[in-house]
Coordinates of C-alpha atoms in Angstrom, one line a residue:
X7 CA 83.3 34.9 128.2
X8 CA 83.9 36.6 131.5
X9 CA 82.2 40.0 130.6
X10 CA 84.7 41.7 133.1
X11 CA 87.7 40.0 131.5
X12 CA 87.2 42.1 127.8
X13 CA 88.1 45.2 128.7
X14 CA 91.4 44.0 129.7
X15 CA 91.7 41.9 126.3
X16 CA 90.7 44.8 124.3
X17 CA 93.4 46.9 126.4
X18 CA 95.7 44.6 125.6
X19 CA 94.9 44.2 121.7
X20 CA 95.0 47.9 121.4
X21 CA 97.9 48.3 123.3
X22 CA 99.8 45.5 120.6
X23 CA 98.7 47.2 117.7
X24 CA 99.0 50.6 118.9
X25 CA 102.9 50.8 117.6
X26 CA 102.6 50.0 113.7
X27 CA 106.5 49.9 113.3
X28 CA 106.0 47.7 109.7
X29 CA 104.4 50.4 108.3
X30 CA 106.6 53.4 109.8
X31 CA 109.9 51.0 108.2
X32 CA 108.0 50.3 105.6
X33 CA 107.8 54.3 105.1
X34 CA 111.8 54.6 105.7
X35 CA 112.5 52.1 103.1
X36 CA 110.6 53.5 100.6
X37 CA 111.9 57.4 101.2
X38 CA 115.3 56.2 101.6
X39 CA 116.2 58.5 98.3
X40 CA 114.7 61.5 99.4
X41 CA 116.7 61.2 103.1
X42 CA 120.2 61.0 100.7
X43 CA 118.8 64.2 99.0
X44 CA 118.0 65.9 101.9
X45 CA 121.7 64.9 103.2
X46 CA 123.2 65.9 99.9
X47 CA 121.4 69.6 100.6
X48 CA 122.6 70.2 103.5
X49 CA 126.0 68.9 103.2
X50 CA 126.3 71.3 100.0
X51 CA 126.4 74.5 102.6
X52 CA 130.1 74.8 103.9
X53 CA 128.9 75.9 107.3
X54 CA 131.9 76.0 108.8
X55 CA 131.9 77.5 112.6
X56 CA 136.0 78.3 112.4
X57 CA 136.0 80.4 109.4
X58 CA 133.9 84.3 109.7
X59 CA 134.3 84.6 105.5
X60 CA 131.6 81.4 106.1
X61 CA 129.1 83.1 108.6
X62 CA 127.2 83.7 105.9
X63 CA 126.5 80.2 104.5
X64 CA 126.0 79.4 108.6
X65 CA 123.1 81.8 108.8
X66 CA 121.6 79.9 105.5
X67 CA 122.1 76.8 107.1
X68 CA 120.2 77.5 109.9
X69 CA 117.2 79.0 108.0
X70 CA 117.5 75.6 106.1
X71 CA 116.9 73.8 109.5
X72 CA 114.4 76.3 110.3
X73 CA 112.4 76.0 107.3
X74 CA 112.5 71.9 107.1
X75 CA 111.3 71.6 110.7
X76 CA 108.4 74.6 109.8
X77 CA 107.1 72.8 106.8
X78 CA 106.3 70.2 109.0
X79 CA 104.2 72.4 111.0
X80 CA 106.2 72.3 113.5
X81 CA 106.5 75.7 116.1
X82 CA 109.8 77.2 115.4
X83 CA 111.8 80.0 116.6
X84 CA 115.0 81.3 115.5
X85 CA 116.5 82.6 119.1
X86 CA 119.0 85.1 118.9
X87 CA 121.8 84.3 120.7
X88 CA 124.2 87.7 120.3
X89 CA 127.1 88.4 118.7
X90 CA 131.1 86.8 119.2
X91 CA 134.1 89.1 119.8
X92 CA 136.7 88.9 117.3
X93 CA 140.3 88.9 118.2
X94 CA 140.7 91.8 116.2
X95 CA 137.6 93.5 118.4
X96 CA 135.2 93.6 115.3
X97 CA 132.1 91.8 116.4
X98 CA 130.5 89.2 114.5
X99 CA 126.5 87.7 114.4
X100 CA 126.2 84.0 116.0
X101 CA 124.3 82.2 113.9
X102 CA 121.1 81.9 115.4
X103 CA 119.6 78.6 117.2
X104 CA 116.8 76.8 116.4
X105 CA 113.7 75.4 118.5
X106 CA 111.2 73.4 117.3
X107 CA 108.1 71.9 118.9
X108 CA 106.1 68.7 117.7
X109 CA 103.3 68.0 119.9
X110 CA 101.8 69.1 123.5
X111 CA 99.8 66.6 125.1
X112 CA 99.8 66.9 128.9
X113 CA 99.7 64.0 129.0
X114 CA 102.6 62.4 127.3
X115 CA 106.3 62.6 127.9
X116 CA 108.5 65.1 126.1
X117 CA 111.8 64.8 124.5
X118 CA 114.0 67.4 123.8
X119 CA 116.9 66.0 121.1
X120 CA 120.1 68.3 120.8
X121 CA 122.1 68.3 117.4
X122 CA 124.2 71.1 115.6
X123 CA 124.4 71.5 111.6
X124 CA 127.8 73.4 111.8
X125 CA 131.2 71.6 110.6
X126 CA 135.1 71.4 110.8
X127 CA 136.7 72.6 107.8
X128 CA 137.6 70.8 104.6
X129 CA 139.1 71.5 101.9
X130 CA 139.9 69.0 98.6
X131 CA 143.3 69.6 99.2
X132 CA 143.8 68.3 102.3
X133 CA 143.3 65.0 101.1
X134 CA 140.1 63.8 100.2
X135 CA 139.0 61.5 98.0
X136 CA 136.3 63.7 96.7
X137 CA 134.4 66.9 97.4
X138 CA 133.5 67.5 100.8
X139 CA 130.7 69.3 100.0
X140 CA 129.2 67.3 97.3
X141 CA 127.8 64.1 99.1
X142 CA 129.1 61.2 96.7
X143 CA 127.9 57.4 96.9
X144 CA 130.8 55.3 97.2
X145 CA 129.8 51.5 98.0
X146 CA 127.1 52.4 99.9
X147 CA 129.2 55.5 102.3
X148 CA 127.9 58.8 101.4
X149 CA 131.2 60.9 101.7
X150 CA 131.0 64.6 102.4
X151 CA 132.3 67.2 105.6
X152 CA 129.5 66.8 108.0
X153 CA 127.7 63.9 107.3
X154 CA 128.4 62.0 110.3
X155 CA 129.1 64.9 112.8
X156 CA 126.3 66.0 112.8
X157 CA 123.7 66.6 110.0
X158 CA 122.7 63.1 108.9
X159 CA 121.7 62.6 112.8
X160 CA 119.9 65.7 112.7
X161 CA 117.8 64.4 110.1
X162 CA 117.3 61.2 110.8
X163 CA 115.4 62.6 113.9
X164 CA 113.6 64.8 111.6
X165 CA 112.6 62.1 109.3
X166 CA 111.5 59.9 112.1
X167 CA 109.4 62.6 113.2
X168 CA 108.1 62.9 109.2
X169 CA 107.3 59.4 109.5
X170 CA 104.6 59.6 111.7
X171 CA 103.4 62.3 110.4
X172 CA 102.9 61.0 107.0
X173 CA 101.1 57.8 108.2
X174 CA 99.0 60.0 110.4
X175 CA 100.0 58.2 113.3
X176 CA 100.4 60.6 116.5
X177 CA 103.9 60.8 117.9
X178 CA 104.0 58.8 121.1
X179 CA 105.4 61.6 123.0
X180 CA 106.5 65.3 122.6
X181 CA 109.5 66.0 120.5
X182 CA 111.2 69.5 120.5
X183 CA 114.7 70.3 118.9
X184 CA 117.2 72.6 119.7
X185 CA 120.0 72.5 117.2
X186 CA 122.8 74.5 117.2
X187 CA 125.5 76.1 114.5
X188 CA 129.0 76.9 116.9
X189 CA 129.4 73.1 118.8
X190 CA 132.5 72.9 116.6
X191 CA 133.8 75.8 118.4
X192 CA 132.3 75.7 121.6
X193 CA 128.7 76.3 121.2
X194 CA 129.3 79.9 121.8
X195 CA 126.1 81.5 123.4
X196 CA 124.3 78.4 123.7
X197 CA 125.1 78.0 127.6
X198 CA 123.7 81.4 128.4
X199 CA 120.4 80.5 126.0
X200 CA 119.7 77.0 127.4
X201 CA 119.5 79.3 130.9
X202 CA 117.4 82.1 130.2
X203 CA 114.9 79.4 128.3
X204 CA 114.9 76.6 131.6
X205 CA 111.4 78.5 132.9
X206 CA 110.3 78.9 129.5
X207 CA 111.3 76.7 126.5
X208 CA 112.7 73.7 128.8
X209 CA 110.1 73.5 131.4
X210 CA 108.1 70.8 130.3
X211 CA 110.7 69.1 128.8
X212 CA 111.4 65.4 130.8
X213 CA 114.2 64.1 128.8
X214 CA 116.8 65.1 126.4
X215 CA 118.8 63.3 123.9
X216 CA 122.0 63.7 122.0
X217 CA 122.9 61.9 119.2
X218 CA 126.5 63.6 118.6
X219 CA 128.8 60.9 118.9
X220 CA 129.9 57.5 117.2
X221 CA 129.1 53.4 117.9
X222 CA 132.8 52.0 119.0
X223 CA 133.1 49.2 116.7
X224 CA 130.1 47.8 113.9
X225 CA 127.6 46.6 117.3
X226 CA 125.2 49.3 118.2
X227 CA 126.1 51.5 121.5
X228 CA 124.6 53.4 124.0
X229 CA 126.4 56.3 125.4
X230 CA 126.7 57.3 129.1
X231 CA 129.8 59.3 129.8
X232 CA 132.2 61.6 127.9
X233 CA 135.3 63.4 129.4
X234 CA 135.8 67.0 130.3
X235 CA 138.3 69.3 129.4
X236 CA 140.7 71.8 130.6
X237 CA 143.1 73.3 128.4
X238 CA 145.8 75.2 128.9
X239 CA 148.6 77.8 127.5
X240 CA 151.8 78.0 129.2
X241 CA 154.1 81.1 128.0
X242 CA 157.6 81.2 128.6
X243 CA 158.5 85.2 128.1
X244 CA 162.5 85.5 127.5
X245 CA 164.4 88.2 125.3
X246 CA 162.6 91.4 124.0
X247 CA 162.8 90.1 120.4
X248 CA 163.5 86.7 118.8
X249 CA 167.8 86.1 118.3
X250 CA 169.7 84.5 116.0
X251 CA 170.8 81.5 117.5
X252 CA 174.8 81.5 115.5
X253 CA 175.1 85.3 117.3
X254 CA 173.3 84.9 120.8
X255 CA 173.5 81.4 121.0
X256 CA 175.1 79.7 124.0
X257 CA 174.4 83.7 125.9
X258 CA 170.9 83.4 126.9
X259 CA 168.8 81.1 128.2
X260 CA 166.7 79.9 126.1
X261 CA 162.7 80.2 126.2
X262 CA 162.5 77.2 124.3
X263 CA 164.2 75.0 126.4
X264 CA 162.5 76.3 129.4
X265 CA 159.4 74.9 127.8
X266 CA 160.3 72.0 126.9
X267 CA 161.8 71.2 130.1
X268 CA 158.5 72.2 132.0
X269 CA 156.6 70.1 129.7
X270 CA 158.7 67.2 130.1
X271 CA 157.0 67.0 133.2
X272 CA 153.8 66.5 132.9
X273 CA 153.3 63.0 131.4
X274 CA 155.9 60.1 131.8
X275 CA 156.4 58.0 128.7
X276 CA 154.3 55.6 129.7
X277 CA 151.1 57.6 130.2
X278 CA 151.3 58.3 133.8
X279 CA 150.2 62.2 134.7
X280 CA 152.9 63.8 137.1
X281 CA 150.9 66.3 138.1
X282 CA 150.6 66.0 141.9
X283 CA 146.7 65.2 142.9
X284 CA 145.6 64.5 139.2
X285 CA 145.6 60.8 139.9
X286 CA 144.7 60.4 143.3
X287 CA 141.3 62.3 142.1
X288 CA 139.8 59.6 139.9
X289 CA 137.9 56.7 141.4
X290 CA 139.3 53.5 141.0
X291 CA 138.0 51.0 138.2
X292 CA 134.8 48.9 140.0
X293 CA 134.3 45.1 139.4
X294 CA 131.2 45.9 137.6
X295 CA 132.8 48.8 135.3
X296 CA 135.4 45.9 134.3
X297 CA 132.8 43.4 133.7
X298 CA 131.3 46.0 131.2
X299 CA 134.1 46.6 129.4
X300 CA 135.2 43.1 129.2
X301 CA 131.6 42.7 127.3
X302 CA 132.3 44.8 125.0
X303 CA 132.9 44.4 121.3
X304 CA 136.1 46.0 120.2
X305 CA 139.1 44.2 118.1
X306 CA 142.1 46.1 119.3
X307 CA 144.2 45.3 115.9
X308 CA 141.3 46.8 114.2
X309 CA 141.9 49.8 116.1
X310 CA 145.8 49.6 115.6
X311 CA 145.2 49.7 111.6
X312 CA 143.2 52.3 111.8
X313 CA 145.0 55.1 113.4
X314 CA 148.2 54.0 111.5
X315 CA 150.3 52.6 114.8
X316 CA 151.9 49.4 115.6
X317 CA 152.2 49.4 119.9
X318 CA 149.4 51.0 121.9
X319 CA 149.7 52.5 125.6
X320 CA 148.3 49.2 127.0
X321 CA 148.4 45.9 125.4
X322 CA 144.2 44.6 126.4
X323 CA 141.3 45.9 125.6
X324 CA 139.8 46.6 128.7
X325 CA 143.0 48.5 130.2
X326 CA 142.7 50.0 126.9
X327 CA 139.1 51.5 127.0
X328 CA 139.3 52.4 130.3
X329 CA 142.3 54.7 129.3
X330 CA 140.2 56.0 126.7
X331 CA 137.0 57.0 128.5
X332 CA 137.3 56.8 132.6
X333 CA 141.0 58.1 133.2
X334 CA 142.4 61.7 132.8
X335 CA 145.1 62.3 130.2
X336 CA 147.8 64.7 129.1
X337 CA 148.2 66.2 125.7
X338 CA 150.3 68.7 124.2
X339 CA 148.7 69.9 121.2
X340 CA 151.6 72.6 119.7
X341 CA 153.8 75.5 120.5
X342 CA 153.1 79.0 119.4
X343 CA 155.6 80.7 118.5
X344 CA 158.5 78.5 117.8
X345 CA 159.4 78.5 113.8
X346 CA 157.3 75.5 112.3
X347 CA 157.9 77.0 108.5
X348 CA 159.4 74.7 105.8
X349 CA 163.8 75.5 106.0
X350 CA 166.3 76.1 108.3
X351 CA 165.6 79.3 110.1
X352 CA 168.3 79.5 112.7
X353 CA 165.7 81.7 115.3
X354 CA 166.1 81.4 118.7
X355 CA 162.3 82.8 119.8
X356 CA 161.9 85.4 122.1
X357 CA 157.9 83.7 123.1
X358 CA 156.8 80.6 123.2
X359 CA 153.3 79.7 124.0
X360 CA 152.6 75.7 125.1
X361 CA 149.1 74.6 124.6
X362 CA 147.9 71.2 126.4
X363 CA 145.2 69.7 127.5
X364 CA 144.0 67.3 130.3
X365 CA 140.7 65.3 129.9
X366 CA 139.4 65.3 133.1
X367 CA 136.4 62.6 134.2
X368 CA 134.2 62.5 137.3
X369 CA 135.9 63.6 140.8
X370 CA 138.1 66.3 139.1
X371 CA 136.6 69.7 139.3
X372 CA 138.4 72.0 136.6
X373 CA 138.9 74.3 139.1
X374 CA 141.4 72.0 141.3
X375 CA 142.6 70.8 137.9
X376 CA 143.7 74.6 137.4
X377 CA 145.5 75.4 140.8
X378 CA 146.9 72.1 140.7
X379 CA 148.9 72.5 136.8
X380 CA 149.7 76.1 137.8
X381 CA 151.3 75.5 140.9
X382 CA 153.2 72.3 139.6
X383 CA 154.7 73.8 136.4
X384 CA 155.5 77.3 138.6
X385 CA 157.1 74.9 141.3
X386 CA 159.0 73.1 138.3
X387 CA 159.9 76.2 136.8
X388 CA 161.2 77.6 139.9
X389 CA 164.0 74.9 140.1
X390 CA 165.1 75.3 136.9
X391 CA 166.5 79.2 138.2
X392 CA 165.7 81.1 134.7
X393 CA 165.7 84.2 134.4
X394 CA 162.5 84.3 131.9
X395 CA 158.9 84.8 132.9
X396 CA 156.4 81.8 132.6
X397 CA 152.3 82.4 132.3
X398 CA 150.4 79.3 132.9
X399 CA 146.7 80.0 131.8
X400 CA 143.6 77.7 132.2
X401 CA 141.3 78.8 128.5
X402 CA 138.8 75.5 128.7
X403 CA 137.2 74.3 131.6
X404 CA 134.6 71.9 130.5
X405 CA 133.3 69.0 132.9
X406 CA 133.0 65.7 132.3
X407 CA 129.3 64.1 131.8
X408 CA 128.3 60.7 132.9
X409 CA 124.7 59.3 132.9
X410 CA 123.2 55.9 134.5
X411 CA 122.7 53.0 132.7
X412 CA 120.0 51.2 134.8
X413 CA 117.8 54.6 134.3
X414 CA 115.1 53.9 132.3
X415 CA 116.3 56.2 129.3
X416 CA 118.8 53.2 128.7
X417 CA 116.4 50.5 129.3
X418 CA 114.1 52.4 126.6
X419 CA 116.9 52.6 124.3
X420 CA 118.4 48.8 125.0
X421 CA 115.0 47.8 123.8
X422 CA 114.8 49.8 120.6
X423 CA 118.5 48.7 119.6
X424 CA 116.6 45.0 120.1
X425 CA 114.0 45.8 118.2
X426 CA 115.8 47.8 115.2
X427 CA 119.0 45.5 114.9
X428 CA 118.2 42.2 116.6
X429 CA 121.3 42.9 119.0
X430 CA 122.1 44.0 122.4
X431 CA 124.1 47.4 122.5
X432 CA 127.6 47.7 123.9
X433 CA 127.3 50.8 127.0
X434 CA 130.4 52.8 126.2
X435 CA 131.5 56.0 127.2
X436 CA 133.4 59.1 124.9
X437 CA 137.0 60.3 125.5
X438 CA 136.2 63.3 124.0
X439 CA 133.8 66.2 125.4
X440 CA 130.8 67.3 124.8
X441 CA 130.2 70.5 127.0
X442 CA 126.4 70.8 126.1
X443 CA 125.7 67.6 128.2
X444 CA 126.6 68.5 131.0
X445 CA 125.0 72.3 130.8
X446 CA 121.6 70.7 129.5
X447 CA 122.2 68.3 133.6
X448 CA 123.6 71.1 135.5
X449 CA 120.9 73.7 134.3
X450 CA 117.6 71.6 133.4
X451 CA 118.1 68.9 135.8
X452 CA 116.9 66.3 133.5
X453 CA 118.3 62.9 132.6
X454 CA 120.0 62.8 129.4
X455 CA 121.2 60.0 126.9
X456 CA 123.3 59.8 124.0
X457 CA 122.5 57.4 121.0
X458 CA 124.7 57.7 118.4
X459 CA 124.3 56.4 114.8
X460 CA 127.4 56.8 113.2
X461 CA 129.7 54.6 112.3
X462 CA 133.0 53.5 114.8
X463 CA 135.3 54.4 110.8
X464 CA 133.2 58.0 109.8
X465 CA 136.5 59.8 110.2
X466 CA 135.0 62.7 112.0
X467 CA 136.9 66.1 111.9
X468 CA 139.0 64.3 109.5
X469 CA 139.7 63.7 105.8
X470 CA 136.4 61.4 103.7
X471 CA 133.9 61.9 106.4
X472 CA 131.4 59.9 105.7
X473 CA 128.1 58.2 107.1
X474 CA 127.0 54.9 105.9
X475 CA 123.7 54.8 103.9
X476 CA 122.8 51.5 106.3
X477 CA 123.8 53.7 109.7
X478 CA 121.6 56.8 108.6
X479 CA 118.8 54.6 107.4
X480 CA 118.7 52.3 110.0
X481 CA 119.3 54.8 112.6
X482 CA 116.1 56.9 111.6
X483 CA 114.1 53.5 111.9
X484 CA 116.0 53.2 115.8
X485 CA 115.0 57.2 116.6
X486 CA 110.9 56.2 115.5
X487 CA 111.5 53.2 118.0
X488 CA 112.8 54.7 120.4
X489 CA 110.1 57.7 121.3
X490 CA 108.0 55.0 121.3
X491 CA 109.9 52.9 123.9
X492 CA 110.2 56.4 125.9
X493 CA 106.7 56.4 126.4
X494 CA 106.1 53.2 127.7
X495 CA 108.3 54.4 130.9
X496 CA 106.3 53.9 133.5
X497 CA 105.9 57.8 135.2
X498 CA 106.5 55.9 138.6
X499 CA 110.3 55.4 137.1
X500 CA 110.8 59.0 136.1

């Protein structure tokens, strides 16, 4: 043999067995129980971001995080990230946010992977099968508030990185964590952290990855877009107390209807936004965008049944997703103010208070989105010649995140979906908005990816939450394979 030629082979060799993914499945598979446990702990802590009387068990939860990720040996910090303003003025602790280091070799990449341990709340009464806070085992779907959005993620990346720790098999690139305990109510101080750590705790950091979010039907996904938000009250001011409608009825006009009417106006029945200039912002649908979509696996009936509906806005699945992820939309969420009670009080309200939201996706800029809804509903509510005040308020202005596909993040994760589940993923995008994305683009300036685990049926924010035991195990063996397909980008690609 060529003596020149061995090095190469024994490069190559080496290079074939450097990844021993049997044996880190093998490891999975066998610790499957203790992962449920682990879920089961942390599930059992009602940190619930909404609710101050449960700051308490929010703070515990985090030192929970903290101490999992220290008994690794990992380097972890507990940042302080101040204090929120009540609307009574009392000021209230944030729950602090935790940082975590694995690994600092120069030489390899490093990941930074974003989750958050903090929940919607839940309550047996509202209708669930069992209690949310006591993960139960029902045909393989461990049930419980949280499970799917967003602790059993969390630990599945925390287990992946156990994994190669208990084999003694060096991570194949950097991990750090930075996971969070307010994303359920607007990851309050986190914007301001992630800024005064880019020279610091971010600097090194080449990628980051969010796993917040679900697959769209039982295929794997990737995910490369979510929508923004801007949300808005509009007020409509009228008498200097609330009337009864038998006395003053037919003598004033009505705050009420003023509302209505102005709302009326935003949305058509058939979905289209009547705000001037909304539209005309959003780039048209490509060729290739259609041909992506038209590839993708979702059963529209499926969908139908699972929401409870019989008609949709638009009858195929492509016009359908598009809808979803890529076009603005209008929604009017409730009316503060008006009498909602059980009975028949005959109030005519003095205040009403309109909140509504448009998603907005690339082109808009909330701040165009804001003149534009103002001036419209003042315009509309100039016509109607009342007499009563209207307030139009922007309160969310969160932008809309969208990623490339061809980068090699999502050829990295492409080929650990193919390694994991024997399957291409679907590339979808999110209707809903995940503000930390696009603060971890606009402030690090690195590329980002989202690879969800959970299931297309969890019911997030909803009633039984749950995350299958074969999306949380399988998902921890796709997060091992996947820093190792990250460090196989080639640094000319970066």
């Amino acid at each position: 043999m060529d003596l020149l030629v061995l090095p190469s082979i024994l490069l190559i060799i080496s290079t074939v067995h450097a990844f021993q993914y049997t044996e880190l499945v093998q490891h999975v598979d066998s610790h499957q129980e203790e992962y449920v446990e682990a879920l089961r702990d942390w599930v059992a802590i009602e940190s619930d971001s909404s609710n101050v009387l449960k700051r308490p068990d929010l703070h515990r939860m985090m030192e929970l995080v903290a101490q999992k990720l220290r008994l690794m040996g990992g380097a972890v910090e507990l940042v302080d990230i101040g204090e929120q303003e009540l609307p009574d003025g009392q000021t209230l602790a944030l729950p602090k946010v935790v940082t975590a280091k694995f690994g600092s070799d120069p030489n390899k990449y490093t990941v930074c992977i974003y989750g958050h341990v903090d929940v919607q709340p839940a309550k047996l009464e509202d209708g669930w099968a069992t209690d949310p806070y006591n993960l139960t085992d029902i045909n393989g779907n461990l049930y419980g508030r949280g499970a799917s959005d967003n602790k059993a993620p969390v630990l599945a990346w925390i287990h992946a990185v156990e994994a190669y720790q208990a084999l003694n098999i060096d991570l194949p690139v950097n991990v750090k964590f930075v996971i969070e305990g307010m994303e359920e109510t607007g990851s309050n101080g986190l914007d301001a952290m992630i800024l005064a750590q880019r020279d610091t705790f971010f600097t090194d950091v080449d990628y980051i990855i969010i796993s917040d979010c679900g697959w769209l039907s039982r295929r794997p996904a990737l995910t490369y877009g979510t929508r923004g938000n801007c949300y808005f009250y509009a007020e409509v001011e009228g008498p200097k107390q609330d009337l009864h409608s038998g006395v003053y009825g037919g003598t004033v006009i009505e705050p009420m209807t003023d509302l209505i009417g102005i709302l009326d106006t935003l949305i058509s029945p058939s979905g289209k936004i009547l705000v001037p200039g909304i539209r005309e912002a959003v780039a048209p649908l490509s060729d290739e965008e259609w041909k992506m979509y038209q590839d993708i696996q979702f059963d529209i009936e499926n969908y139908k049944t699972k929401i409870g509906v019989n008609q949709l806005m638009y009858s195929n699945k492509v016009d359908l997703l598009a809808h979803m992820w890529r076009y603005p939309t209008v929604s009017i969420h409730g009316i503060e103010g008006a009498f909602s009670d059980p009975g028949t009080k005959t109030v005519i309200p003095a205040k009403v208070t309109a909140k509504f939201s448009i998603r907005q996706v690339p082109n808009m800029d909330p701040a165009m989105v804001k003149k534009q809804v103002t001036d419209y509903l003042h315009s509309v509510f100039t016509k109607r010649k009342s007499p009563n005040k209207l307030k139009v308020t922007m309160v969310i202005g969160a932008k809309p995140w969208l990623a490339d596909t061809q980068h090699p993040l999502y050829e990295a994760g492409k080929a650990a979906v193919k390694r994991v589940f024997d399957m291409d993923p679907d590339l979808i995008r999110e209707g809903g908005t995940i503000p930390i994305a696009r603060t971890f683009q606009d402030v690090t300036g690195k590329s980002i990816i989202m690879m969800p685990i959970g299931g297309f049926d969890d019911g997030l924010h909803s009633q039984n939450e749950k995350m299958s035991r074969y999306n949380y195990i399988e998902g921890t063996k796709l997060f091992i394979a996947y820093l190792n397909e990250v460090s196989q980008i080639k640094k000319t690609s970066v």
